[in-house]
Coordinates of C-alpha atoms and ligand atoms in Angstrom, one line a residue:
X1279 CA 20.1 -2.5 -23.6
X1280 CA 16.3 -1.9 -24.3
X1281 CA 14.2 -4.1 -22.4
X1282 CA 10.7 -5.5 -24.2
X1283 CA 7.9 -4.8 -22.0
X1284 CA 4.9 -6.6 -23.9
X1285 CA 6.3 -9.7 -23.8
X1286 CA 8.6 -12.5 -21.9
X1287 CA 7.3 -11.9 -18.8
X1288 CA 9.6 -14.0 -16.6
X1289 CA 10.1 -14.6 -12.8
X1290 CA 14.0 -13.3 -11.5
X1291 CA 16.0 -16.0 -9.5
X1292 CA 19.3 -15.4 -8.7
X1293 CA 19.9 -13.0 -11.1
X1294 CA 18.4 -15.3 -14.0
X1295 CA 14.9 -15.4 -16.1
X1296 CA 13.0 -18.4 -14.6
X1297 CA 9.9 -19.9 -15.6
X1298 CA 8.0 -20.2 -18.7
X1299 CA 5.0 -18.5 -19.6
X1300 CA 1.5 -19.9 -19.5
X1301 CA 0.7 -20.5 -16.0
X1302 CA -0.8 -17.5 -14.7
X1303 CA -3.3 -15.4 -17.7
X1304 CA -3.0 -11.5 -17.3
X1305 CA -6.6 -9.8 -18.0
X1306 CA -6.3 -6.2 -18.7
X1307 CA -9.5 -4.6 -16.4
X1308 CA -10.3 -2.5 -19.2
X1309 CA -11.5 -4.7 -21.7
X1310 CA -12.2 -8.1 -19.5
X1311 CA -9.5 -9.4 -21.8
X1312 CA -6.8 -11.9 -20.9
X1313 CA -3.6 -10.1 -22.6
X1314 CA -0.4 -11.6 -21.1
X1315 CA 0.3 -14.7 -19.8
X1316 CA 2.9 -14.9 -16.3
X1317 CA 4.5 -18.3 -15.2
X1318 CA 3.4 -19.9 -12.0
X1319 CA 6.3 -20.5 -9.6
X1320 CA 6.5 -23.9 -8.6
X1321 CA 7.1 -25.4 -4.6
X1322 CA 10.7 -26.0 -6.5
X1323 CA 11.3 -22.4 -8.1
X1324 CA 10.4 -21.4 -4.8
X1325 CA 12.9 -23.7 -3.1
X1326 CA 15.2 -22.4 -5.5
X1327 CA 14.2 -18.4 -4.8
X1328 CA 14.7 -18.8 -1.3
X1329 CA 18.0 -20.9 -1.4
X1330 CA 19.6 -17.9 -3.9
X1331 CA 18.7 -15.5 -1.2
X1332 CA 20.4 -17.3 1.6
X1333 CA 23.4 -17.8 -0.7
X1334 CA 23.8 -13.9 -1.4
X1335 CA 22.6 -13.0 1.9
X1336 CA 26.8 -13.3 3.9
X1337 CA 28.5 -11.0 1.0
X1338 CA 25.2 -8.8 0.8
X1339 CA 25.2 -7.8 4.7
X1340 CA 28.9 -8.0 4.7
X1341 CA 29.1 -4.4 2.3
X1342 CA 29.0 -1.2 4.1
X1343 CA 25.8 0.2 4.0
X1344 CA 27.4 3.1 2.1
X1345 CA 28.0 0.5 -0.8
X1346 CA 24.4 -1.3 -0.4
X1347 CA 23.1 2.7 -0.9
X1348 CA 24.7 2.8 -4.4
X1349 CA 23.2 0.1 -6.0
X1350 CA 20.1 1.2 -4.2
X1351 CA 20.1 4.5 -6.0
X1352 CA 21.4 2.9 -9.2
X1353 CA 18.2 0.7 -9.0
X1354 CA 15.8 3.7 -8.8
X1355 CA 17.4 5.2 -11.8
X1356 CA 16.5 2.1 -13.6
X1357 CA 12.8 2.8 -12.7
X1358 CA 13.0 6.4 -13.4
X1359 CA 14.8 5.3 -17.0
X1360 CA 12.2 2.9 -18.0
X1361 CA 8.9 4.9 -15.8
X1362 CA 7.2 5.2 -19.2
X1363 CA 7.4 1.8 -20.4
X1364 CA 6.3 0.7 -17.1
X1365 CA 3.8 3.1 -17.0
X1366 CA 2.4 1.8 -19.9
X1367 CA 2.3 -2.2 -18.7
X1368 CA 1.0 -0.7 -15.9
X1369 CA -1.7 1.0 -16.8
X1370 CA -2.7 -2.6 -18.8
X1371 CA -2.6 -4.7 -15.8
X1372 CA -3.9 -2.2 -13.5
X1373 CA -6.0 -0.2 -15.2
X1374 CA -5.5 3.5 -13.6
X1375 CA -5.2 6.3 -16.4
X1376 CA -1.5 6.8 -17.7
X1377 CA -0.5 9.8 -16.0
X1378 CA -1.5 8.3 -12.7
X1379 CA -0.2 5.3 -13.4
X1380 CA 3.5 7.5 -14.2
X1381 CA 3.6 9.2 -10.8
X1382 CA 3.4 5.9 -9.2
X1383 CA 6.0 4.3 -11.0
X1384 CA 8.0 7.8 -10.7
X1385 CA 7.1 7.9 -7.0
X1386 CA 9.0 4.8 -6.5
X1387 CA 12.1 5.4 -8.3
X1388 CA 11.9 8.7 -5.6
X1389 CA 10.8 6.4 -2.4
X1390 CA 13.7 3.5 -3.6
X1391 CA 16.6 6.7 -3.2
X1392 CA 15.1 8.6 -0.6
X1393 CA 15.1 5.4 1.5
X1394 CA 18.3 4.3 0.3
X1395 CA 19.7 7.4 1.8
X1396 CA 18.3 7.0 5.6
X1397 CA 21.0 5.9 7.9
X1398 CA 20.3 3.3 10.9
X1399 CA 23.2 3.6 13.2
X1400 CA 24.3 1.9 16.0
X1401 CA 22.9 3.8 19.4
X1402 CA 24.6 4.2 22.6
X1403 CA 22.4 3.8 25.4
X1404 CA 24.4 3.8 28.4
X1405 CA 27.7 5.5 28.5
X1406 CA 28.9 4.6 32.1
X1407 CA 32.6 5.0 33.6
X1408 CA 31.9 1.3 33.9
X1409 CA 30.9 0.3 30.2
X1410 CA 29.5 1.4 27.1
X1411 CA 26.3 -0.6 25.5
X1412 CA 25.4 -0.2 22.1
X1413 CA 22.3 -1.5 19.9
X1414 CA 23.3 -2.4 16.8
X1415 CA 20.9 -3.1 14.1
X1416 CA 21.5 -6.4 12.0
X1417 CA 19.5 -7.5 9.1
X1418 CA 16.9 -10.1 10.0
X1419 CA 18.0 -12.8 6.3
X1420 CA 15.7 -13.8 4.3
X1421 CA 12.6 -11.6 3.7
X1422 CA 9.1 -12.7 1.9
X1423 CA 7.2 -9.4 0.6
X1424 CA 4.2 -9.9 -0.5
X1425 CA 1.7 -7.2 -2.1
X1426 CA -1.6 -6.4 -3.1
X1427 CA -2.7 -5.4 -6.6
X1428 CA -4.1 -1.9 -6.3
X1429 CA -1.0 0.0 -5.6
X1430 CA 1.4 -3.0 -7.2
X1431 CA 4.3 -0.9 -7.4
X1432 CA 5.0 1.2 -5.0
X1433 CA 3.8 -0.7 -2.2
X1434 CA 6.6 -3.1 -3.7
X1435 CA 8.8 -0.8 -3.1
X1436 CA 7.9 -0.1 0.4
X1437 CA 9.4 -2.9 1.2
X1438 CA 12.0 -3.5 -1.2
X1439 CA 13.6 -0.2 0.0
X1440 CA 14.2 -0.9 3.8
X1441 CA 14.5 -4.9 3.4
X1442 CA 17.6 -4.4 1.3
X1443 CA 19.3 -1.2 2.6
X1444 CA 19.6 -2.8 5.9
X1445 CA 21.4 -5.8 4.7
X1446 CA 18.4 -8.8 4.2
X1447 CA 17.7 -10.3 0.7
X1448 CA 14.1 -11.0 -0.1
X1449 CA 11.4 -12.7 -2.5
X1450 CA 8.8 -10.7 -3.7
X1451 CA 5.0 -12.2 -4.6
X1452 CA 3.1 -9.5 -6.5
X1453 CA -0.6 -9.9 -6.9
X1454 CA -1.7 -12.9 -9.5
X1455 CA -3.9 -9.8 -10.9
X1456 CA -1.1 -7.7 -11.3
X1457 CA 2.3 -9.6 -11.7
X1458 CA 3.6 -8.2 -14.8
X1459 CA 5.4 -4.8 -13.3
X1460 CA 7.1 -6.7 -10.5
X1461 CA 8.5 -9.3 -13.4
X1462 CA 9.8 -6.9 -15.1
X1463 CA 11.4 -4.8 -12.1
X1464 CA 13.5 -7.9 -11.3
X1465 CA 14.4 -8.2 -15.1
X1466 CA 15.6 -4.5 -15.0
X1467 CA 17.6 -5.1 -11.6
X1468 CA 19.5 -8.2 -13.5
X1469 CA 22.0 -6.6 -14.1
X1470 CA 22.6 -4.3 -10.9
X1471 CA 22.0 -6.1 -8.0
X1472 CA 24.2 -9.0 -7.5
X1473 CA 22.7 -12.5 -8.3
X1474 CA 20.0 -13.6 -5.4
X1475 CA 19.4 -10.3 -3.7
X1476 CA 16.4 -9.9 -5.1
X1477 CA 14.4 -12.4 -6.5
X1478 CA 10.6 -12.3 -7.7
X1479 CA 8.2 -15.3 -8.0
X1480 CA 4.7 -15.1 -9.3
X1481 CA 1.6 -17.7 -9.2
X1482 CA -2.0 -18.3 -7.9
X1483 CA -3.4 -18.7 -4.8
X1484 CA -1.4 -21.3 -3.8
X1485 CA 1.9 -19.9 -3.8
X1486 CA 1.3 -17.1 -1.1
X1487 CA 0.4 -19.9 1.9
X1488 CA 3.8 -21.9 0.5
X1489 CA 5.5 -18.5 1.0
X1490 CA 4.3 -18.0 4.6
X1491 CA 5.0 -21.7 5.4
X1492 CA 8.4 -21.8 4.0
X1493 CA 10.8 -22.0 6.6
X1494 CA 13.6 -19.9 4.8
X1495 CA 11.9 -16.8 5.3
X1496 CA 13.0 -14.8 8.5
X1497 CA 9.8 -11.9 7.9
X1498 CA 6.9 -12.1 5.9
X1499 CA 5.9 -8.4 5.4
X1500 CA 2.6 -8.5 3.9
X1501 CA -0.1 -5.9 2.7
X1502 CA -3.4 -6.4 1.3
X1503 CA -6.5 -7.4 3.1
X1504 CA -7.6 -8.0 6.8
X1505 CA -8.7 -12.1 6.2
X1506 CA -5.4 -12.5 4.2
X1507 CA -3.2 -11.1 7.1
X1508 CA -4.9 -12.7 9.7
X1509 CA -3.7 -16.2 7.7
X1510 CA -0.2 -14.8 7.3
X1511 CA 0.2 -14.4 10.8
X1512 CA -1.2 -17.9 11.7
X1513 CA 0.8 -19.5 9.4
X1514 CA 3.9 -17.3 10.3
X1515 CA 3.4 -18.4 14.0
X1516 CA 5.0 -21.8 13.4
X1517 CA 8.5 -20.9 13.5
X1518 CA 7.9 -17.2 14.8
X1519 CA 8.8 -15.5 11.8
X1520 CA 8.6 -11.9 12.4
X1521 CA 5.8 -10.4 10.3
X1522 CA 4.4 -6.5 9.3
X1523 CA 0.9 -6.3 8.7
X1524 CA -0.5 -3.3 6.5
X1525 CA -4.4 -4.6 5.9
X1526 CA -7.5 -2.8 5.2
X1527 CA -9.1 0.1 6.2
X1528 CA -13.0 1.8 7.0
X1529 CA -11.4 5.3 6.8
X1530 CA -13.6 8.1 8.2
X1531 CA -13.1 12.4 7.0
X1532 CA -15.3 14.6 9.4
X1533 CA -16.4 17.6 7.6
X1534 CA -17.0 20.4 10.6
X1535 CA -19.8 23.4 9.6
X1536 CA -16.9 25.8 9.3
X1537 CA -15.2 24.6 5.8
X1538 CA -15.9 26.0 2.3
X1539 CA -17.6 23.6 0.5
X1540 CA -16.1 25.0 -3.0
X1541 CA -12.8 25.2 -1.8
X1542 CA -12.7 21.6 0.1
X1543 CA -15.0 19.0 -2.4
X1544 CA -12.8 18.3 -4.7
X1545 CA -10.2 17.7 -2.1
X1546 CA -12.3 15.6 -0.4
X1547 CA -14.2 13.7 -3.6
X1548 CA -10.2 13.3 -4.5
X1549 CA -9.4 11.5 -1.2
X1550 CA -12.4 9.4 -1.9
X1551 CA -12.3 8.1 -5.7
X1552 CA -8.6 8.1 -6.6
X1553 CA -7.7 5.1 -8.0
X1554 CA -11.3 4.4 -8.3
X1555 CA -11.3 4.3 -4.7
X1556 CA -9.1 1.1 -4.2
X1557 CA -6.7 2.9 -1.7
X1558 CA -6.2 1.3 1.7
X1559 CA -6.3 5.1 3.1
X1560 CA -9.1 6.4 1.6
X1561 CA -12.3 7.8 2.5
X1562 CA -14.9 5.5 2.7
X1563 CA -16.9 6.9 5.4
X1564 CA -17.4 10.9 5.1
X1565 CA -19.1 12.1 7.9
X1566 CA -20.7 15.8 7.1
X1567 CA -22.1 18.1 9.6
X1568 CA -25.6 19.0 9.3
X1569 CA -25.2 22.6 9.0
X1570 CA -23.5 22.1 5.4
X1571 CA -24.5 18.5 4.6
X1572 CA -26.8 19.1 1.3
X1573 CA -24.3 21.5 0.4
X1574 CA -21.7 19.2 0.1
X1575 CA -23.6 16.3 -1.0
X1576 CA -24.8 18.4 -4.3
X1577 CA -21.1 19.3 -5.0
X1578 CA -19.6 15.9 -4.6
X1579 CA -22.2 15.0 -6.7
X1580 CA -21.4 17.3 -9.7
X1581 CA -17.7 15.8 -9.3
X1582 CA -19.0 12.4 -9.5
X1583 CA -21.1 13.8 -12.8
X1584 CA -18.4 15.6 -14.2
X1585 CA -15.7 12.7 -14.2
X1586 CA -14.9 10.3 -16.9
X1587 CA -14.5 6.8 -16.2
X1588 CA -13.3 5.2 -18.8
X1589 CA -10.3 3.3 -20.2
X1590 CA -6.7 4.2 -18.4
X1591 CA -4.9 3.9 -21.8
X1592 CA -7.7 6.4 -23.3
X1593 CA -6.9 10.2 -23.2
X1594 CA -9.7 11.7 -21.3
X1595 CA -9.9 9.4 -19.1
X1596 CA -9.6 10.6 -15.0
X1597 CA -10.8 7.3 -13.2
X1598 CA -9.9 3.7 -14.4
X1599 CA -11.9 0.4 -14.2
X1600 CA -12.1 -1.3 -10.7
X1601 CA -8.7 -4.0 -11.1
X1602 CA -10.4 -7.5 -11.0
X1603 CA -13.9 -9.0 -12.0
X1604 CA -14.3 -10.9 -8.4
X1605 CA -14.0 -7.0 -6.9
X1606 CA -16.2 -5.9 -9.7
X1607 CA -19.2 -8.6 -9.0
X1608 CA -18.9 -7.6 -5.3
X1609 CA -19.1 -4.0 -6.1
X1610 CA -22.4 -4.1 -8.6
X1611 CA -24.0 -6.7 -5.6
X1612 CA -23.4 -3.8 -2.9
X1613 CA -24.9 -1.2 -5.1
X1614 CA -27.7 -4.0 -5.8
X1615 CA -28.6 -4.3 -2.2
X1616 CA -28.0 -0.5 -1.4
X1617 CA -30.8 -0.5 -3.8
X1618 CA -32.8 -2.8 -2.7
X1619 CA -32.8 -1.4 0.7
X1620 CA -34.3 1.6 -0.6
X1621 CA -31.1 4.1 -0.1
X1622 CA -30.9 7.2 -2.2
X1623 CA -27.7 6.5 -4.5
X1624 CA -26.5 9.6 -6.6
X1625 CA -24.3 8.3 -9.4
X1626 CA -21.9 9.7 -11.9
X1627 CA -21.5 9.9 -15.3
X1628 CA -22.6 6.7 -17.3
X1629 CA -19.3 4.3 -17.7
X1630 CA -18.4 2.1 -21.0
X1631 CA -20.4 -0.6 -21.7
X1632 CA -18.6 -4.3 -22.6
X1633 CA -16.5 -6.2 -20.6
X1634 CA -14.3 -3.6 -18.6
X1635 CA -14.9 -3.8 -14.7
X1636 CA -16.5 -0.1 -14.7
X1637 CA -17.9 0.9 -11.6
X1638 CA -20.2 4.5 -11.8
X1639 CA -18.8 6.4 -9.2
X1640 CA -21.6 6.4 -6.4
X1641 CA -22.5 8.8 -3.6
X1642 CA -25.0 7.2 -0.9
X1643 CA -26.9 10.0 0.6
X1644 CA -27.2 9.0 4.4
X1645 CA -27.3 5.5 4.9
X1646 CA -28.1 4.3 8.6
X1647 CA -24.8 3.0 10.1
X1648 CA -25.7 -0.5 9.6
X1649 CA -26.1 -0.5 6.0
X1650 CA -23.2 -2.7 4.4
X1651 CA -22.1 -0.1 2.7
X1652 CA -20.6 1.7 5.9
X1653 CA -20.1 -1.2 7.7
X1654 CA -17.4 -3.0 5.5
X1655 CA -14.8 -1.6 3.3
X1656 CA -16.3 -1.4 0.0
X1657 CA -13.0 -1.0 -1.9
X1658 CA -14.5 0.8 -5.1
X1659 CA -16.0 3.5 -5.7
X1660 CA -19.1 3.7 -3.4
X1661 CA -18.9 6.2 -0.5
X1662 CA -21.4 6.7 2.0
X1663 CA -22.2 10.1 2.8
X1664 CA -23.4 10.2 6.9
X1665 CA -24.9 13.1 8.5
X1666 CA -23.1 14.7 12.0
X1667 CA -24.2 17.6 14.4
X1668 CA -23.0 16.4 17.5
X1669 CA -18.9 16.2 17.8
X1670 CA -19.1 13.2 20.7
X1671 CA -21.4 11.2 18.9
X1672 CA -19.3 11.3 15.3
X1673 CA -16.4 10.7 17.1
X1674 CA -18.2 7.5 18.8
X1675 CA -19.0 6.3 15.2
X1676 CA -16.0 7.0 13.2
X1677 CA -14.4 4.8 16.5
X1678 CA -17.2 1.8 15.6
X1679 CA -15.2 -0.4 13.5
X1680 CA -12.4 -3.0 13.8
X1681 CA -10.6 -1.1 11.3
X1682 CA -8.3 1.6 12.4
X1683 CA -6.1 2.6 9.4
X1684 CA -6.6 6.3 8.5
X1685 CA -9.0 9.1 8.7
X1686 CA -9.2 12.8 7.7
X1687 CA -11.1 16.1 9.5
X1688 CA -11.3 19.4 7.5
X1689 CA -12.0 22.2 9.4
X1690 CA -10.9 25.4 9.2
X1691 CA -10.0 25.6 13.2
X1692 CA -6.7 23.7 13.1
X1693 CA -6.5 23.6 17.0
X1694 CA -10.7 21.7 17.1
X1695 CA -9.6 19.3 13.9
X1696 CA -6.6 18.7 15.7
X1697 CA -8.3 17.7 19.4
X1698 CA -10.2 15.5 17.2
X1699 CA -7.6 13.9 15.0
X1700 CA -6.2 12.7 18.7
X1701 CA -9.8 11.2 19.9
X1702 CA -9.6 8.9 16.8
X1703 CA -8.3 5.4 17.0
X1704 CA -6.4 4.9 13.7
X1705 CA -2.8 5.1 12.8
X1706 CA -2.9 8.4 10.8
X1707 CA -5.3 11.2 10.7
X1708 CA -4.6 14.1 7.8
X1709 CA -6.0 17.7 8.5
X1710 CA -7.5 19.3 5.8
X1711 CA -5.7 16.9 3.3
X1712 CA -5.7 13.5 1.9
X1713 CA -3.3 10.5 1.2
X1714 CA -0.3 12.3 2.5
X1715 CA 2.9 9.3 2.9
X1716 CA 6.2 10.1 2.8
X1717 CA 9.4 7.4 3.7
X1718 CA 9.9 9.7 7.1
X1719 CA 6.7 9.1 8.2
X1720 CA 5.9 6.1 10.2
X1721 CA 2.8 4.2 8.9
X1722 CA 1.4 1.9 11.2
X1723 CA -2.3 0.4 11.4
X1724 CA -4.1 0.3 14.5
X1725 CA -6.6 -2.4 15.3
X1726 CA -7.6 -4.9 12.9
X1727 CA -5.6 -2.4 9.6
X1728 CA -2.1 -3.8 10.7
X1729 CA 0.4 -4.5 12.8
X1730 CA 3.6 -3.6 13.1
X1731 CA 5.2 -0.3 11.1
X1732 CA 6.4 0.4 7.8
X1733 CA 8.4 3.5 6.5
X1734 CA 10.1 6.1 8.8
X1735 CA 12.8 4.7 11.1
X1736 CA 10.9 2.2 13.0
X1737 CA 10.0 0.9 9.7
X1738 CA 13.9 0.1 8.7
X1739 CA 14.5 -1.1 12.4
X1740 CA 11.5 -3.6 11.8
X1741 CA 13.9 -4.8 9.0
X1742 CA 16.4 -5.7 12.0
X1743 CA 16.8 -7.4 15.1
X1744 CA 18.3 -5.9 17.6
X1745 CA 21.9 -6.8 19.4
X1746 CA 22.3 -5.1 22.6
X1747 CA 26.6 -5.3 23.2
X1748 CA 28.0 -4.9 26.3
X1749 CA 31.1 -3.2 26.6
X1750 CA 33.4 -3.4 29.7
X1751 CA 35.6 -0.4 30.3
X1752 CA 37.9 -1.9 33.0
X1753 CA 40.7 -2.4 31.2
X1754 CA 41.2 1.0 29.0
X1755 CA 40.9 2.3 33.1
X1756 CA 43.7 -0.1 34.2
X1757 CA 45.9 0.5 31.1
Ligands
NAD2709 P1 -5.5 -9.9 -0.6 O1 -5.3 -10.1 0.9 O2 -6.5 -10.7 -1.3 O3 -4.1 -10.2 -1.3 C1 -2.9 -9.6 -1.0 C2 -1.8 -10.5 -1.4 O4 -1.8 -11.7 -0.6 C3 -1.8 -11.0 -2.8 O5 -0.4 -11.0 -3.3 C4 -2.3 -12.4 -2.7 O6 -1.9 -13.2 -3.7 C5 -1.7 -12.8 -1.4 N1 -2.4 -13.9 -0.7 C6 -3.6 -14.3 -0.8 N2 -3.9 -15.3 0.1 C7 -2.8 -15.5 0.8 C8 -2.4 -16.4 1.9 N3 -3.3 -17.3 2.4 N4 -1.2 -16.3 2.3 C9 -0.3 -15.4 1.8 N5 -0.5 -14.6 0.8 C10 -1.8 -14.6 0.3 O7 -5.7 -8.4 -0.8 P2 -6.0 -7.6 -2.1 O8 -7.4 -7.8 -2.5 O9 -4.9 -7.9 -3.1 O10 -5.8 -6.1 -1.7 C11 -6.8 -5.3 -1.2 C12 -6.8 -5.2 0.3 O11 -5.5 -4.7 0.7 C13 -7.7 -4.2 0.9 O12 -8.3 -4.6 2.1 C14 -6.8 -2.9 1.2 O13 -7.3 -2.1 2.2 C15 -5.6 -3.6 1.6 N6 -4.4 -2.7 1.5 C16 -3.8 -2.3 2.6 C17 -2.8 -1.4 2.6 C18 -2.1 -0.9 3.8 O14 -1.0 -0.3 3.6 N7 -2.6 -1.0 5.0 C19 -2.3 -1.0 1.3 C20 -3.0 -1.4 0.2 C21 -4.0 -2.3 0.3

């Protein structure tokens, strides 16, 4: 069966197309242009969503894992099947250039199977002449999943993967900016997952809260921004549901005297302006010694001059429009008042004119740490550039924020960038390179960037609740 991707965008429901379009307008960043239309899920649908998830939940937990793997990996060859076509919607919705919008949907199908493949068994922890006491792992039931829109698809996944190997069945709330790839995941799943594992609701602002409020969910695990999480948790304290928070980020790199400026920028500028900078984990603080600061600064600037921003569907094209005009106004006022203030911006290559949400990538040179453009995450493509000479004191700053998501030191003395890597207060720290995740490796935001873990094996257990079993050994003695 071939699927239609530019059209009949619909929300999945126990294995059915529900909702009619018109409730939710699509706008494609590139043009300011509303292109698709999504339904908006009702308080009903979503009574409906959660009530098909409890019904599939007994036979879905019941399977052996071993059987829950296989459709798992069936699923991800769905994705792989259709990456281009999704690639394609994506890059309309999202706005990131084509290829990069490819290795994310690629990246998925590869996250879905590698995850589907980890094992969670049951541990022994004491082993006595007396008894034996196990910890088994048990699906938690009903999981809510909600995402943000920058990385809409893979951070889907994220939780897709673990939620559903380890026995739970879920709803999943993309972005209202970016619904249309999660729609037409749980179109493509139809047919492979049974009826009410997975179900997918879109809407507006309203439908998130009605998630988080809605009793039928055991977890809400959540990512997008610091406010928005600290909501979820509030309104997730009424019945205790269990909740993972993955929220924003102030991300620091320390460049140390001893790099080569040629051979690290474009690592670095990389780590900064991906995805026109709207990555929880990137740079948005870069922190260069003295000793090779102008250095630096001149060559990240060159990047920034060299690099086309321009339409993702455009060949040619390396950096895409910021996603969403609210993001976009917020953006051009920080650059406004950056201005204002009288800091030195160095800006890129001039970016299309019209209605697109193009941001000129932007280098401040050496704000004071007060400046709201250090102190808050900016989200786009603005980074300040702050000057270092003494190690204490850089540490000390990079340390100055609520934040504590990621942070990066290149240095060519592995055994310094490591000492320093331990003195910072965030949940990952990269050596020498940049926005590094894998589904082994635990990701977990410290501070005010999260709580809780996702990927790795603490992030299936957080799937699960624990059952501690007690097992006498009397009577195999007596017998
Ligand atoms: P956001 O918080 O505005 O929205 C995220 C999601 O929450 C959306 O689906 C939105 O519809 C929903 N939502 C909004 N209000 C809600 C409410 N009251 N209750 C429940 N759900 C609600 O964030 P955003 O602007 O979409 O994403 C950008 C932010 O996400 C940035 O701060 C970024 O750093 C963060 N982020 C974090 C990670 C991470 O893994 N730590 C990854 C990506 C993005």
């Amino acid at each position: 069966m071939h699927m239609d991707f530019n059209s009949g965008y619909t929300m999945t429901i126990d294995g059915k197309a529900c909702g009619t379009q018109g409730g939710l307008d699509v706008v494609n960043p590139a043009t300011g242009d509303v292109f698709a239309s999504a339904p908006a899920a009702t308080a009903a649908d979503l009574d409906e969503a959660v009530a098909a998830a409890h019904a599939a939940l007994p036979a879905w937990k019941a399977l052996p894992i071993t059987a829950r793997r296989e459709l798992l990996i069936a699923a991800a060859n769905a994705i792989k099947a259709n990456a281009d076509d999704l690639a394609h919607l994506f890059v309309r919705e999202q706005g990131r250039p084509f290829e990069a919008a490819r290795q994310e949907i690629l990246f998925g199908s590869i996250w879905l199977k590698s995850v589907a493949r980890q094992e969670l068994p049951v541990e022994v922890v004491e082993d006595t002449p007396a008894r034996r006491v196990e910890v088994h792992h048990e699906p938690l039931g009903v999981v809510c999943a909600i995402v943000p829109w920058n990385f809409p698809f893979l951070l889907a996944i994220w939780k897709i993967a673990p939620a559903l190997l380890t026995g739970n069945t879920m709803v999943l709330k993309p972005s209202p900016f970016t619904p249309l790839c999660a729609l037409k995941l749980g179109e493509l799943w139809r047919d492979i997952l049974p009826p009410g594992v997975f179900n997918v609701l879109c809407g507006g602002d309203e439908l998130g809260p009605l998630m988080t409020a809605h009793a039928g969910f055991a977890k809400i695990s959540f990512t997008g921004s610091t406010a928005t999480g600290k909501r979820v948790m509030e309104s997730a304290a009424k019945d205790l549901k269990r909740v993972t928070l993955e929220l924003g980020g102030n991300d620091v790199a320390i460049v140390m005297p001893d790099v080569d400026v040629d051979q690290v920028a474009a690592e670095i500028f990389h780590g900064a302006f991906y995805n026109s900078a709207q990555v929880c984990v990137a740079t948005k603080r870069l922190y260069i010694h003295d000793d090779i600061y102008d250095a630096l600064r001149d060559r990240l600037h060159a990047l920034a001059l060299d690099a086309t921003v321009g339409d993702g569907a455009e060949a040619g094209s390396q950096f895409g429009p910021v996603q969403n005009a609210p993001l976009h106004r917020r953006l051009l006022a920080l650059i406004a008042e950056a201005r204002a203030e009288g800091l030195t911006l160095l800006t890129g290559k001039a970016v299309p004119e019209g209605g697109g949400y193009f941001v000129p990538l932007t280098l401040v040179d050496n704000p004071p740490e007060t400046a709201r453009v250090v102190a808050e995450e900016a989200f786009g493509p603005v980074l300040p550039l702050l000057r270092f000479s003494d190690l204490d004191d850089v540490i000390r700053r990079a340390n100055d924020s609520d934040y504590g998501l990621a942070g990066a030191v290149w240095s060519k003395d592995i055994e310094q960038a490591v000492s320093i890597a331990k003195r910072l207060d965030t949940g990952n720290v990269w050596i020498n390179q940049n926005l590094q995740n894998t589904p082994a490796i635990p990701f977990a935001g410290r501070k005010q960037s999260g709580l809780g873990v996702e990927n790795g094996v603490e992030g299936l257990k957080s799937f699960t609740q624990m059952k501690s079993i007690f097992i006498p050994k009397v009577q195999e003695e007596a017998a």
